[in-house]
Amino acid sequence: MIPSDQVNTKETKAIYPYLPALVISEGQTIYGISPIARYLARNNPLYKSENEANTASIDSWLGIFDEESKKMCAHVISPILGHSDYTNKTYHESLASFKSFLRHLNNMGDYLVGSSMTIADLYGAAILFHPFALVIDDGLQKGIPKVVEWYKKITADPDFAEVYGVPRYCKVALKPALPAIENKDKKDKKDKKDKKDKKDKKKKGDSSSSSSSSSSDEDKKDKKEKKEKKEKKDKKDKKDKKDKKEKKEKKEKKDEEDKEDDEDEAPKKKQKNPLDLLPPSPFSLDTFKRGFFENKTPETRRKYIQEQFWKDFDDKGWALWYLDYIKAEGECEVLYKTSNLLGGFIWRIDTMGRYGFGVHGIFGEEPNLEIRGVYMWRSTDVPQFVKDHPSFEFYKTRKLDPASAEDRKLIEDFWCSDDDEKVLELRYREGKYFR
């Protein structure tokens, strides 16, 4: 087993050019998820069947899920988590293709192959674990009831649950964390050119019209007739436009009244955040933030933390946490992409700043960067809004002890360091505030 912090090192990649990898013996390695799964289950009834057609069908499903996983992860899941750049075209096409696959999958029986669970079912449910949490929302689930029933049955299997935990289901599909990359410069240039051409054409037309009208009384007469016709047409167009506007306003008014009636019939009660129901704390987050940001340099901020924050902090109503991102293959190799990944995490919890404070940063050197952060949150546990974050499960967490000198230094280093300073022996590249 390769430790997570060594997965993307040059040494590891020199030995294993592709991951995941399973070393069978010296000089013999199997690469890829489904080939490894086939090998490990080679003598297991979940894969090996006396019916050769069933075994071939299992292989077929493993290949299908492999293909769907590649497209879905690269063009839909990664943009939602802020892991990669994307274009609107590839995102929507991949999402539509995935939905089409799910509708096809809905024609299944109780299991993918035969009358009992096979490795194809386990593999397929594992591939759909994140899509169900991020994009297969209530609306889509209603259209694929057999898939949902099958998925719940497989994920309830004790062996599956031991590895993957409790499955999550999204009510509304999440959108990409960052805007799509589109060729805006090209469009801007074209728009500018079209505008200039139109302006030049109009200028030329006005000049030509003026010249011809002054040269002939007949032209003046023609111009007058054209003007009268245009005024009549404009008058008619104006009347039509007014009628359309009135019709539209009447419809909008009726729709608004219908909406108000619906809201009156089923009033929604705004739910309180559980954090607002906690016992009062003497620690004032607003006062702390004001004092922290009034100090403009790392040195004065560190002094403020040491002299004021530790005196005011209430460990019965607040808790301090260290987060360390578990990188996947190919992640955190390029600084700007890593910055997008970090930005996606902060963006999804940014509205909850009244319940905490933190600094989340990028450390180290390309191509082996690390994403780490230190947060202070209301409650002595990790708040539910953080647990519900789609990327939170990819973080290792440790509760920090405000009475420990070592943990105090860690908090001060994260919150008060400047670019290029060393934090946990790694160069601080950039950071974002959760405020």
Coordinates of C-alpha atoms in Angstrom, one line a residue:
M1 CA 0.0 0.0 0.0
I2 CA 1.4 3.4 -1.0
P3 CA 0.9 6.2 1.6
S4 CA -1.4 9.0 0.2
D5 CA 1.3 11.6 0.6
Q6 CA 3.7 9.6 -1.7
V7 CA 1.2 8.8 -4.5
N8 CA 2.2 11.7 -6.8
T9 CA 5.9 11.8 -6.1
K10 CA 8.5 11.3 -8.9
E11 CA 9.8 8.2 -7.2
T12 CA 6.4 6.5 -7.2
K13 CA 5.6 7.5 -10.8
A14 CA 8.9 6.1 -11.9
I15 CA 8.0 2.7 -10.5
Y16 CA 4.2 2.8 -11.2
P17 CA 3.4 4.9 -14.4
Y18 CA -0.3 4.2 -13.9
L19 CA -2.4 3.9 -10.7
P20 CA -4.1 2.0 -9.3
A21 CA -1.6 -0.8 -9.5
L22 CA -1.4 -4.3 -8.0
V23 CA 2.0 -6.0 -7.8
I24 CA 1.6 -9.7 -8.2
S25 CA 5.3 -10.6 -8.1
E26 CA 8.6 -9.1 -9.1
G27 CA 8.3 -7.8 -12.7
Q28 CA 4.5 -8.5 -12.8
T29 CA 2.0 -5.7 -12.1
I30 CA -1.7 -5.3 -13.0
Y31 CA -2.9 -1.8 -13.7
G32 CA -6.5 -0.4 -13.7
I33 CA -9.5 -0.8 -11.4
S34 CA -11.5 -3.4 -13.3
P35 CA -8.5 -5.7 -14.3
I36 CA -7.5 -5.7 -10.6
A37 CA -11.0 -6.5 -9.6
R38 CA -11.2 -9.4 -12.0
Y39 CA -7.9 -10.8 -10.8
L40 CA -8.8 -10.6 -7.1
A41 CA -12.2 -12.2 -7.7
R42 CA -10.9 -14.8 -10.2
N43 CA -11.8 -17.8 -8.1
N44 CA -14.8 -16.2 -6.4
P45 CA -18.4 -17.1 -7.3
L46 CA -19.1 -13.4 -7.5
Y47 CA -17.1 -13.4 -10.8
K48 CA -16.3 -16.9 -11.9
S49 CA -19.4 -18.8 -13.0
E50 CA -19.8 -22.3 -14.6
N51 CA -22.0 -20.4 -17.1
E52 CA -19.4 -18.9 -19.4
A53 CA -22.0 -16.5 -20.8
N54 CA -22.5 -15.0 -17.4
T55 CA -18.8 -14.5 -16.9
A56 CA -18.6 -12.8 -20.3
S57 CA -21.6 -10.6 -19.4
I58 CA -19.9 -9.6 -16.1
D59 CA -16.8 -8.6 -18.1
S60 CA -19.0 -6.6 -20.4
W61 CA -20.6 -4.6 -17.6
L62 CA -17.2 -3.9 -16.0
G63 CA -16.0 -2.5 -19.3
I64 CA -19.2 -0.4 -19.7
F65 CA -18.9 1.1 -16.2
D66 CA -15.2 1.8 -16.9
E67 CA -16.1 3.8 -20.0
E68 CA -18.9 5.7 -18.3
S69 CA -16.8 6.5 -15.3
K70 CA -14.0 8.0 -17.4
K71 CA -16.4 10.4 -19.2
M72 CA -18.4 11.2 -16.0
C73 CA -15.4 11.8 -13.8
A74 CA -13.4 13.9 -16.3
H75 CA -16.2 16.1 -17.6
V76 CA -18.9 16.3 -14.9
I77 CA -17.7 15.2 -11.4
S78 CA -14.3 16.9 -11.5
P79 CA -15.8 20.3 -12.6
I80 CA -18.5 20.1 -9.8
L81 CA -15.8 19.5 -7.2
G82 CA -13.6 22.2 -8.7
H83 CA -10.9 19.7 -9.6
S84 CA -10.6 20.6 -13.3
D85 CA -11.4 23.2 -16.0
Y86 CA -14.2 22.4 -18.5
T87 CA -16.3 23.9 -21.3
N88 CA -20.1 24.1 -21.3
K89 CA -20.2 21.9 -24.4
T90 CA -18.3 18.9 -22.9
Y91 CA -20.0 19.3 -19.5
H92 CA -23.6 19.2 -20.9
E93 CA -22.9 16.6 -23.5
S94 CA -21.2 14.3 -20.9
L95 CA -24.1 14.8 -18.5
A96 CA -26.7 14.0 -21.2
S97 CA -24.8 10.9 -22.2
F98 CA -24.7 9.7 -18.5
K99 CA -28.4 10.3 -18.1
S100 CA -29.0 8.3 -21.3
F101 CA -26.9 5.5 -19.8
L102 CA -28.9 5.5 -16.6
R103 CA -32.2 5.2 -18.5
H104 CA -30.8 2.2 -20.4
L105 CA -29.6 0.7 -17.1
N106 CA -33.2 1.1 -15.8
N107 CA -34.2 -1.9 -18.0
M108 CA -32.3 -4.3 -15.8
G109 CA -33.7 -7.1 -13.7
D110 CA -33.0 -7.5 -10.0
Y111 CA -29.3 -7.8 -10.7
L112 CA -27.1 -6.9 -13.7
V113 CA -26.2 -10.6 -14.4
G114 CA -28.2 -13.6 -13.4
S115 CA -30.4 -13.9 -10.3
S116 CA -27.8 -13.0 -7.6
M117 CA -25.2 -10.3 -6.8
T118 CA -22.0 -10.4 -8.8
I119 CA -18.9 -8.3 -9.0
A120 CA -20.6 -6.3 -11.8
D121 CA -23.2 -5.1 -9.3
L122 CA -20.6 -4.1 -6.7
Y123 CA -18.4 -2.4 -9.3
G124 CA -21.3 -0.5 -10.8
A125 CA -22.6 0.7 -7.4
A126 CA -19.1 1.9 -6.5
I127 CA -18.9 3.9 -9.8
L128 CA -22.3 5.5 -9.1
F129 CA -21.5 6.3 -5.5
H130 CA -20.4 9.9 -6.2
P131 CA -22.9 10.6 -9.0
F132 CA -25.8 9.7 -6.6
A133 CA -24.4 12.2 -4.1
L134 CA -23.8 15.0 -6.6
V135 CA -25.9 14.8 -9.8
I136 CA -28.6 12.1 -9.6
D137 CA -31.1 14.2 -7.9
D138 CA -34.8 13.6 -6.9
G139 CA -36.1 14.5 -10.4
L140 CA -33.7 12.1 -12.1
Q141 CA -34.3 9.3 -9.6
K142 CA -38.0 9.3 -10.3
G143 CA -37.3 8.4 -13.9
I144 CA -35.0 5.5 -13.0
P145 CA -36.8 3.6 -10.1
K146 CA -35.2 0.2 -10.9
V147 CA -31.7 1.7 -10.8
V148 CA -32.4 3.4 -7.5
E149 CA -33.8 0.2 -5.9
W150 CA -30.9 -1.8 -7.2
Y151 CA -28.4 0.8 -5.9
K152 CA -29.9 0.9 -2.4
K153 CA -29.9 -2.9 -2.3
I154 CA -26.2 -3.2 -3.3
T155 CA -25.0 -0.3 -1.1
A156 CA -26.8 -1.9 1.9
D157 CA -24.6 -5.0 1.6
P158 CA -22.3 -5.1 4.7
D159 CA -19.1 -5.7 2.8
F160 CA -19.8 -2.8 0.5
A161 CA -20.9 -0.5 3.4
E162 CA -17.7 -1.4 5.3
V163 CA -15.6 0.2 2.5
Y164 CA -17.8 3.0 1.2
G165 CA -19.9 3.9 4.2
V166 CA -23.4 5.3 4.1
P167 CA -24.5 6.5 0.6
R168 CA -25.7 10.1 0.1
Y169 CA -28.5 11.2 -2.2
C170 CA -28.7 14.8 -3.5
K171 CA -32.1 16.5 -3.7
V172 CA -30.9 19.0 -6.3
A173 CA -28.0 18.3 -8.7
L174 CA -24.9 20.4 -7.9
K175 CA -23.4 22.7 -10.6
P176 CA -19.7 23.2 -11.4
A177 CA -17.8 25.0 -8.7
L178 CA -16.2 27.5 -11.2
P179 CA -17.3 29.2 -14.5
A180 CA -16.7 27.4 -17.8
I181 CA -13.7 28.3 -19.9
E182 CA -15.0 29.8 -23.1
N183 CA -13.2 31.6 -25.9
K184 CA -14.3 35.0 -24.8
D185 CA -11.5 37.0 -26.5
K186 CA -12.5 35.6 -29.9
K187 CA -16.1 36.6 -29.4
D188 CA -15.2 40.0 -28.0
K189 CA -13.1 40.7 -31.1
K190 CA -15.9 39.6 -33.4
D191 CA -18.5 41.7 -31.6
K192 CA -16.1 44.8 -31.8
K193 CA -15.5 44.3 -35.5
D194 CA -19.2 43.8 -36.3
K195 CA -20.0 47.0 -34.3
K196 CA -17.3 49.0 -36.1
D197 CA -18.5 47.7 -39.5
K198 CA -22.1 48.6 -38.7
K199 CA -21.1 52.1 -37.6
D200 CA -19.0 52.7 -40.7
K201 CA -21.8 51.5 -42.9
K202 CA -24.3 53.8 -41.2
K203 CA -21.9 56.8 -41.5
K204 CA -21.4 56.1 -45.2
G205 CA -25.2 55.8 -45.7
D206 CA -25.9 59.1 -43.9
S207 CA -23.3 60.9 -46.0
S208 CA -24.6 59.5 -49.3
S209 CA -28.2 60.3 -48.4
S210 CA -27.3 63.9 -47.5
S211 CA -25.4 64.4 -50.8
S212 CA -28.2 63.1 -53.0
S213 CA -31.0 65.0 -51.2
S214 CA -29.3 68.4 -51.8
S215 CA -28.8 67.7 -55.5
S216 CA -32.4 67.1 -56.4
D217 CA -35.9 68.2 -55.5
E218 CA -37.2 64.8 -56.7
D219 CA -35.0 63.1 -54.2
K220 CA -36.5 65.3 -51.5
K221 CA -40.0 64.3 -52.6
D222 CA -39.1 60.6 -52.5
K223 CA -37.5 61.1 -49.1
K224 CA -40.6 62.7 -47.8
E225 CA -42.8 59.8 -49.0
K226 CA -40.5 57.3 -47.5
K227 CA -40.5 59.2 -44.2
E228 CA -44.3 59.2 -44.2
K229 CA -44.5 55.5 -44.8
K230 CA -41.9 54.9 -42.1
E231 CA -43.9 57.0 -39.6
K232 CA -47.1 55.0 -40.4
K233 CA -45.2 51.7 -40.0
D234 CA -43.5 52.9 -36.8
K235 CA -46.9 53.9 -35.4
K236 CA -48.4 50.5 -36.2
D237 CA -45.4 48.7 -34.7
K238 CA -45.6 50.8 -31.6
K239 CA -49.3 49.9 -31.2
D240 CA -48.6 46.2 -31.7
K241 CA -45.8 46.4 -29.2
K242 CA -48.0 48.1 -26.7
D243 CA -50.7 45.4 -27.1
K244 CA -48.2 42.7 -26.7
K245 CA -46.7 44.3 -23.6
E246 CA -50.2 44.7 -22.0
K247 CA -51.0 41.1 -22.8
K248 CA -47.7 40.0 -21.3
E249 CA -48.3 42.1 -18.1
K250 CA -51.7 40.6 -17.7
K251 CA -50.3 37.1 -17.9
E252 CA -47.4 37.9 -15.5
K253 CA -49.9 39.4 -13.1
K254 CA -52.1 36.3 -13.2
D255 CA -49.1 34.0 -12.8
E256 CA -48.0 36.0 -9.8
E257 CA -51.5 35.8 -8.2
D258 CA -51.5 32.1 -8.8
K259 CA -48.1 31.8 -7.2
E260 CA -49.2 33.8 -4.2
D261 CA -52.2 31.6 -3.8
D262 CA -50.0 28.5 -3.9
E263 CA -47.7 30.0 -1.3
D264 CA -50.7 30.9 0.9
E265 CA -52.0 27.4 0.7
A266 CA -48.6 25.8 1.6
P267 CA -46.6 28.3 3.7
K268 CA -43.0 27.3 4.2
K269 CA -41.5 27.6 7.7
K270 CA -37.9 28.6 7.6
Q271 CA -35.8 26.1 9.5
K272 CA -33.2 27.4 11.9
N273 CA -29.6 26.3 11.6
P274 CA -28.7 23.8 14.4
L275 CA -25.7 26.0 15.2
D276 CA -28.1 28.9 16.2
L277 CA -29.7 26.6 18.8
L278 CA -26.4 26.0 20.7
P279 CA -26.0 27.5 24.2
P280 CA -24.6 31.0 24.1
S281 CA -20.8 31.4 24.0
P282 CA -18.8 34.3 25.6
F283 CA -16.5 34.3 22.5
S284 CA -17.4 36.9 19.9
L285 CA -16.5 35.9 16.4
D286 CA -17.2 39.4 15.0
T287 CA -14.9 41.0 17.6
F288 CA -12.1 38.5 16.8
K289 CA -12.4 39.0 13.0
R290 CA -12.4 42.8 13.4
G291 CA -9.3 42.6 15.6
F292 CA -7.5 40.1 13.3
F293 CA -8.0 42.1 10.1
E294 CA -7.2 45.5 11.7
N295 CA -3.7 44.1 12.0
K296 CA -2.3 44.2 8.5
T297 CA 1.0 42.3 8.9
P298 CA 1.8 38.7 9.8
E299 CA 3.8 39.8 12.8
T300 CA 1.0 42.0 14.3
R301 CA -1.6 39.3 13.6
R302 CA 0.5 36.7 15.3
K303 CA 0.8 39.1 18.3
Y304 CA -3.0 39.6 18.4
I305 CA -3.6 35.8 18.4
Q306 CA -1.1 35.2 21.2
E307 CA -2.1 38.1 23.4
Q308 CA -5.9 38.3 22.8
F309 CA -7.3 35.3 20.9
W310 CA -6.1 32.6 23.3
K311 CA -7.4 34.7 26.2
D312 CA -10.9 35.0 24.7
F313 CA -11.3 31.6 23.0
D314 CA -14.2 29.4 24.3
D315 CA -13.4 25.7 23.8
K316 CA -16.8 24.7 25.1
G317 CA -18.6 26.5 22.3
W318 CA -16.0 26.4 19.5
A319 CA -13.5 23.9 18.1
L320 CA -10.3 24.2 16.0
W321 CA -9.7 21.7 13.2
Y322 CA -6.8 20.8 10.9
L323 CA -7.7 19.6 7.4
D324 CA -5.4 17.7 5.0
Y325 CA -6.6 17.0 1.5
I326 CA -6.1 13.4 0.2
K327 CA -5.0 13.8 -3.4
A328 CA -6.1 11.7 -6.3
E329 CA -3.8 10.7 -9.1
G330 CA -2.9 13.7 -11.2
E331 CA -4.1 16.3 -8.7
C332 CA -2.1 19.1 -7.1
E333 CA 0.6 19.0 -9.7
V334 CA 0.1 22.5 -11.3
L335 CA -0.4 25.6 -9.1
Y336 CA -3.3 27.3 -10.9
K337 CA -5.3 24.1 -11.2
T338 CA -4.7 23.4 -7.5
S339 CA -5.9 27.0 -6.8
N340 CA -9.1 26.2 -8.7
L341 CA -9.6 23.1 -6.6
L342 CA -9.1 25.0 -3.3
G343 CA -11.4 27.8 -4.6
G344 CA -14.2 25.3 -5.3
F345 CA -14.0 24.1 -1.7
I346 CA -14.2 27.6 -0.1
W347 CA -16.9 28.7 -2.6
R348 CA -19.4 26.1 -1.4
I349 CA -19.2 27.1 2.3
D350 CA -18.5 30.8 1.9
T351 CA -22.1 31.8 2.9
M352 CA -21.5 30.2 6.3
G353 CA -18.8 32.6 7.4
R354 CA -20.9 33.7 10.5
Y355 CA -20.2 30.3 12.0
G356 CA -16.4 30.2 11.7
F357 CA -13.1 31.4 10.5
G358 CA -10.1 29.7 8.8
V359 CA -7.2 29.8 6.4
H360 CA -7.0 27.2 3.7
G361 CA -3.8 27.1 1.7
I362 CA -1.5 25.5 -0.9
F363 CA 1.9 24.4 0.2
G364 CA 5.0 22.8 -1.3
E365 CA 6.4 22.7 -4.9
E366 CA 5.0 21.6 -8.3
P367 CA 4.3 18.8 -9.1
N368 CA 3.8 17.7 -5.5
L369 CA 1.6 20.4 -3.9
E370 CA -0.5 20.0 -0.8
I371 CA -3.8 21.5 0.2
R372 CA -4.2 22.1 4.0
G373 CA -6.2 24.3 6.3
V374 CA -6.9 25.3 9.9
Y375 CA -10.5 26.2 10.8
M376 CA -12.4 27.4 13.8
W377 CA -16.1 26.4 13.8
R378 CA -19.0 26.9 16.1
S379 CA -19.8 23.7 18.0
T380 CA -17.3 21.2 19.4
D381 CA -17.9 18.9 16.4
V382 CA -17.5 19.4 12.7
P383 CA -20.7 21.3 11.6
Q384 CA -23.2 19.6 9.4
F385 CA -22.8 22.1 6.6
V386 CA -19.1 21.1 6.4
K387 CA -19.9 17.4 6.5
D388 CA -22.4 17.8 3.7
H389 CA -19.7 19.4 1.5
P390 CA -19.1 17.1 -1.5
S391 CA -15.3 17.3 -1.1
F392 CA -15.2 16.9 2.7
E393 CA -14.9 13.1 2.6
F394 CA -11.6 13.6 0.7
Y395 CA -10.0 15.3 3.7
K396 CA -8.2 13.9 6.7
T397 CA -9.2 15.8 9.8
R398 CA -7.7 16.3 13.3
K399 CA -9.2 18.2 16.2
L400 CA -6.7 20.6 17.6
D401 CA -6.1 21.2 21.3
P402 CA -5.9 24.9 22.3
A403 CA -4.0 23.9 25.4
S404 CA -1.2 22.3 23.4
A405 CA 1.8 24.5 22.6
E406 CA 2.4 22.5 19.4
D407 CA -1.2 22.9 18.2
R408 CA -1.2 26.6 19.1
K409 CA 1.9 27.2 17.0
L410 CA 0.3 25.2 14.1
I411 CA -2.8 27.5 14.2
E412 CA -0.7 30.7 14.4
D413 CA 1.5 29.5 11.5
F414 CA -1.5 28.8 9.3
W415 CA -3.4 32.0 10.2
C416 CA -0.4 34.5 10.3
S417 CA 2.1 33.3 7.7
D418 CA 3.0 35.2 4.5
D419 CA 3.8 33.9 1.1
D420 CA 7.0 31.8 0.8
E421 CA 7.3 31.2 4.5
K422 CA 7.6 27.6 5.7
V423 CA 4.6 26.0 7.4
L424 CA 5.0 22.3 8.4
E425 CA 8.3 22.3 6.5
L426 CA 6.6 23.3 3.2
R427 CA 6.6 26.6 1.4
Y428 CA 3.4 28.6 1.7
R429 CA 2.3 29.3 -1.9
E430 CA -1.1 31.0 -1.5
G431 CA -4.1 30.9 0.8
K432 CA -7.8 31.8 1.0
Y433 CA -9.8 33.0 4.0
F434 CA -13.0 31.5 5.2
R435 CA -14.5 34.5 6.9

